[in-house]
CSV table of C-alpha atoms in Angstrom, one decimal:
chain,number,residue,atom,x,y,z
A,1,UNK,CA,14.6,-40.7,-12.8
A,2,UNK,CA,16.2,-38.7,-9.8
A,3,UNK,CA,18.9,-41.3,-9.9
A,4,UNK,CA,19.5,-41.4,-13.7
A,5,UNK,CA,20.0,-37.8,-13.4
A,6,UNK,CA,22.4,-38.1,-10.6
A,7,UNK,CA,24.6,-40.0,-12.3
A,8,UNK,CA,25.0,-37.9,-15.2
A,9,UNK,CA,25.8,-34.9,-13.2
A,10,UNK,CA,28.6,-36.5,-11.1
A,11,UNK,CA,30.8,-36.0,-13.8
A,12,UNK,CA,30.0,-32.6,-14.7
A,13,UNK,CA,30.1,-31.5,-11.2
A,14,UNK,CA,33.5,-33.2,-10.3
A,15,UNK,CA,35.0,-31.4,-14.0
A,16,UNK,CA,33.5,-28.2,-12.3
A,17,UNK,CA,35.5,-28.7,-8.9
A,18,UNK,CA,39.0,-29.9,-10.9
A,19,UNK,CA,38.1,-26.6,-13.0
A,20,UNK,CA,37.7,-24.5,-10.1
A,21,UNK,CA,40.6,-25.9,-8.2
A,22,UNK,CA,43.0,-25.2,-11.2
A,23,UNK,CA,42.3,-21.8,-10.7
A,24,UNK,CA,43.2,-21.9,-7.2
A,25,UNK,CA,46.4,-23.3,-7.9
A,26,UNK,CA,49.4,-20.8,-7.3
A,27,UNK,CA,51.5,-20.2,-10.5
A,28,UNK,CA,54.9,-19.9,-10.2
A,29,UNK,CA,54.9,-16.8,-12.6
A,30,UNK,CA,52.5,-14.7,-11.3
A,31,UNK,CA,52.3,-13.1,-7.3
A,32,UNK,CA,49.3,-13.7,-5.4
A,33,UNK,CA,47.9,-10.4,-6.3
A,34,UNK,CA,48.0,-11.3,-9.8
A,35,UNK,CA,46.4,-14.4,-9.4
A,36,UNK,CA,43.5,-13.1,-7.7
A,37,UNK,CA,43.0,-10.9,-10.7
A,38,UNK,CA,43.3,-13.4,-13.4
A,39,UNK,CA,41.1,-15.6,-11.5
A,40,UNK,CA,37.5,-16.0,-13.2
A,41,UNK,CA,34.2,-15.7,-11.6
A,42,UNK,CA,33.5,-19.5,-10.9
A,43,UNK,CA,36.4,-19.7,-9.1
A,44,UNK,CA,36.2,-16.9,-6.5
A,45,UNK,CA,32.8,-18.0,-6.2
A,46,UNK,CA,33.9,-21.6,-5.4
A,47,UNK,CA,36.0,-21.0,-3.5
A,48,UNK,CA,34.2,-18.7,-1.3
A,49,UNK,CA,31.1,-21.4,-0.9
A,50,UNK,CA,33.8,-24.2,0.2
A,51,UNK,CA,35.5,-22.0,2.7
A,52,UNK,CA,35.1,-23.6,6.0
A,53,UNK,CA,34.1,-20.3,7.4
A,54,UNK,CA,31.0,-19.6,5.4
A,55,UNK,CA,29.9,-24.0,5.5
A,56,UNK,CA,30.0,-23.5,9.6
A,57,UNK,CA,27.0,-21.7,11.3
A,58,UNK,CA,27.9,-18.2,12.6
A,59,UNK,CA,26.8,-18.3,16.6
A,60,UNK,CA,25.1,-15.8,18.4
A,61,UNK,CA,27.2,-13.3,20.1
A,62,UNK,CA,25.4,-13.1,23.3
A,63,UNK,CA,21.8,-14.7,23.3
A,64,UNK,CA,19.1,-11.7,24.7
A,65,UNK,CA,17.1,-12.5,27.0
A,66,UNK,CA,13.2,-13.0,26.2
A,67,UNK,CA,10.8,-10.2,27.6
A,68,UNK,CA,8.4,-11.3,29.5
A,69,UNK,CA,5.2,-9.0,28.0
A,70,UNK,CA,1.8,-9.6,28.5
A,71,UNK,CA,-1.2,-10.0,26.3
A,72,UNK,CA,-2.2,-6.7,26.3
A,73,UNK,CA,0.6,-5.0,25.3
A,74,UNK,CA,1.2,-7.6,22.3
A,75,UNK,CA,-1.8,-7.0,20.7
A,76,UNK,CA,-1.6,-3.0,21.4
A,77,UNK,CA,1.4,-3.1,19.2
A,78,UNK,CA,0.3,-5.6,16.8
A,79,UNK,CA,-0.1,-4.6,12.8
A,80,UNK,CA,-3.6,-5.0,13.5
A,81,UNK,CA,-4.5,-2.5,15.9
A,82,UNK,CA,-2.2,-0.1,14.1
A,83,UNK,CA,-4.5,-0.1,11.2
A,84,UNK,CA,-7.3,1.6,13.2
A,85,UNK,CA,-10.8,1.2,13.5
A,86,UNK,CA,-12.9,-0.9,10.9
A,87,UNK,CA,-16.0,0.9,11.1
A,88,UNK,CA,-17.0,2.4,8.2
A,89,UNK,CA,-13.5,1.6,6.2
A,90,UNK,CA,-13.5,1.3,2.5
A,91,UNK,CA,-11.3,-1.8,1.7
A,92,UNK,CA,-10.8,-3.7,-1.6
A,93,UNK,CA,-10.8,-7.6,-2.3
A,94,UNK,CA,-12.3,-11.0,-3.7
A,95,UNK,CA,-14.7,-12.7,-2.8
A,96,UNK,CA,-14.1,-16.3,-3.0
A,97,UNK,CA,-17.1,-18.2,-1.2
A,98,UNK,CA,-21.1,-17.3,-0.7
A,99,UNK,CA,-23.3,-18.9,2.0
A,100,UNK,CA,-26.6,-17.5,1.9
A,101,UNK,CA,-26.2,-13.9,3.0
A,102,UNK,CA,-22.6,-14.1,3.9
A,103,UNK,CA,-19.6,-12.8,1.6
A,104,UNK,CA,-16.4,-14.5,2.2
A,105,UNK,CA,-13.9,-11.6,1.0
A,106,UNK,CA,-9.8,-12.3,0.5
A,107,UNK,CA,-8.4,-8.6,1.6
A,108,UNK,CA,-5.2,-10.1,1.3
A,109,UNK,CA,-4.1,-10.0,5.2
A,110,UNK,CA,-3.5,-13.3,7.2
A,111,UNK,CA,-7.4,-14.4,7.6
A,112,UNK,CA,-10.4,-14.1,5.3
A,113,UNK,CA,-13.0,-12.1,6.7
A,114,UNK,CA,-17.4,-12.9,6.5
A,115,UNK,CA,-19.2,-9.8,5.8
A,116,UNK,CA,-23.2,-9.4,5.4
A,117,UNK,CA,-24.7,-9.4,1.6
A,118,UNK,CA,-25.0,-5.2,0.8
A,119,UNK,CA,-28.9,-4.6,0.5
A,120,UNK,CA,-27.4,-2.0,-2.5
A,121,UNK,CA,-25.7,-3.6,-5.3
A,122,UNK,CA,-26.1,-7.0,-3.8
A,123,UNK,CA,-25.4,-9.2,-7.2
């Protein structure tokens, strides 16, 4: 299927690239300036994804040196000890699992988190 497919869009795609090329074309009427005006849409587009400056990957300037922090001070700064303390927080989400007495609740962060049944409101 993949192949039947690429086979019928060969020929569209090498119509596209004759299209887009005639538009690149100089005429001997018009100055370059005009030429960029008349131009269409495909064709600055085309030729802007073929130039060999945007198809080569840009290097790095001047690579910076890693940091060498510890533990400590990673987790200090993390997203999750910005949030604060959990005691007594009111928080919304789903649960998605029971075991017995324990809720498995989707907040919507990276991990799930297991929290006791409530004695209140416990269905």
């Amino acid at each position: 299927m993949q192949l039947k497919m690429s086979l019928k869009l060969r020929p569209c795609l090498t119509f596209l690239k004759h299209r887009a090329l005639w538009f690149r074309t100089p005429r001997r009427s018009c100055s370059n300036l005009e030429d960029d005006e008349k131009r269409g849409g495909f064709a600055k587009a085309f030729e802007k994804y073929t130039d060999p400056e945007f198809l080569e990957p840009k290097k790095p300037a001047q690579a910076t040196p890693k940091q060498d922090l510890k533990f400590a001070t990673l987790l200090r700064n993390s997203r999750l000890m910005q949030i604060g303390d959990p005691e007594g927080a009111v928080v919304t989400g789903e649960i998605y699992h029971v075991v017995g007495d324990d809720l498995y609740v989707e907040f919507g962060w990276k991990f799930p988190c297991v929290v006791r049944r409530p004695e209140r409101n416990a269905e």
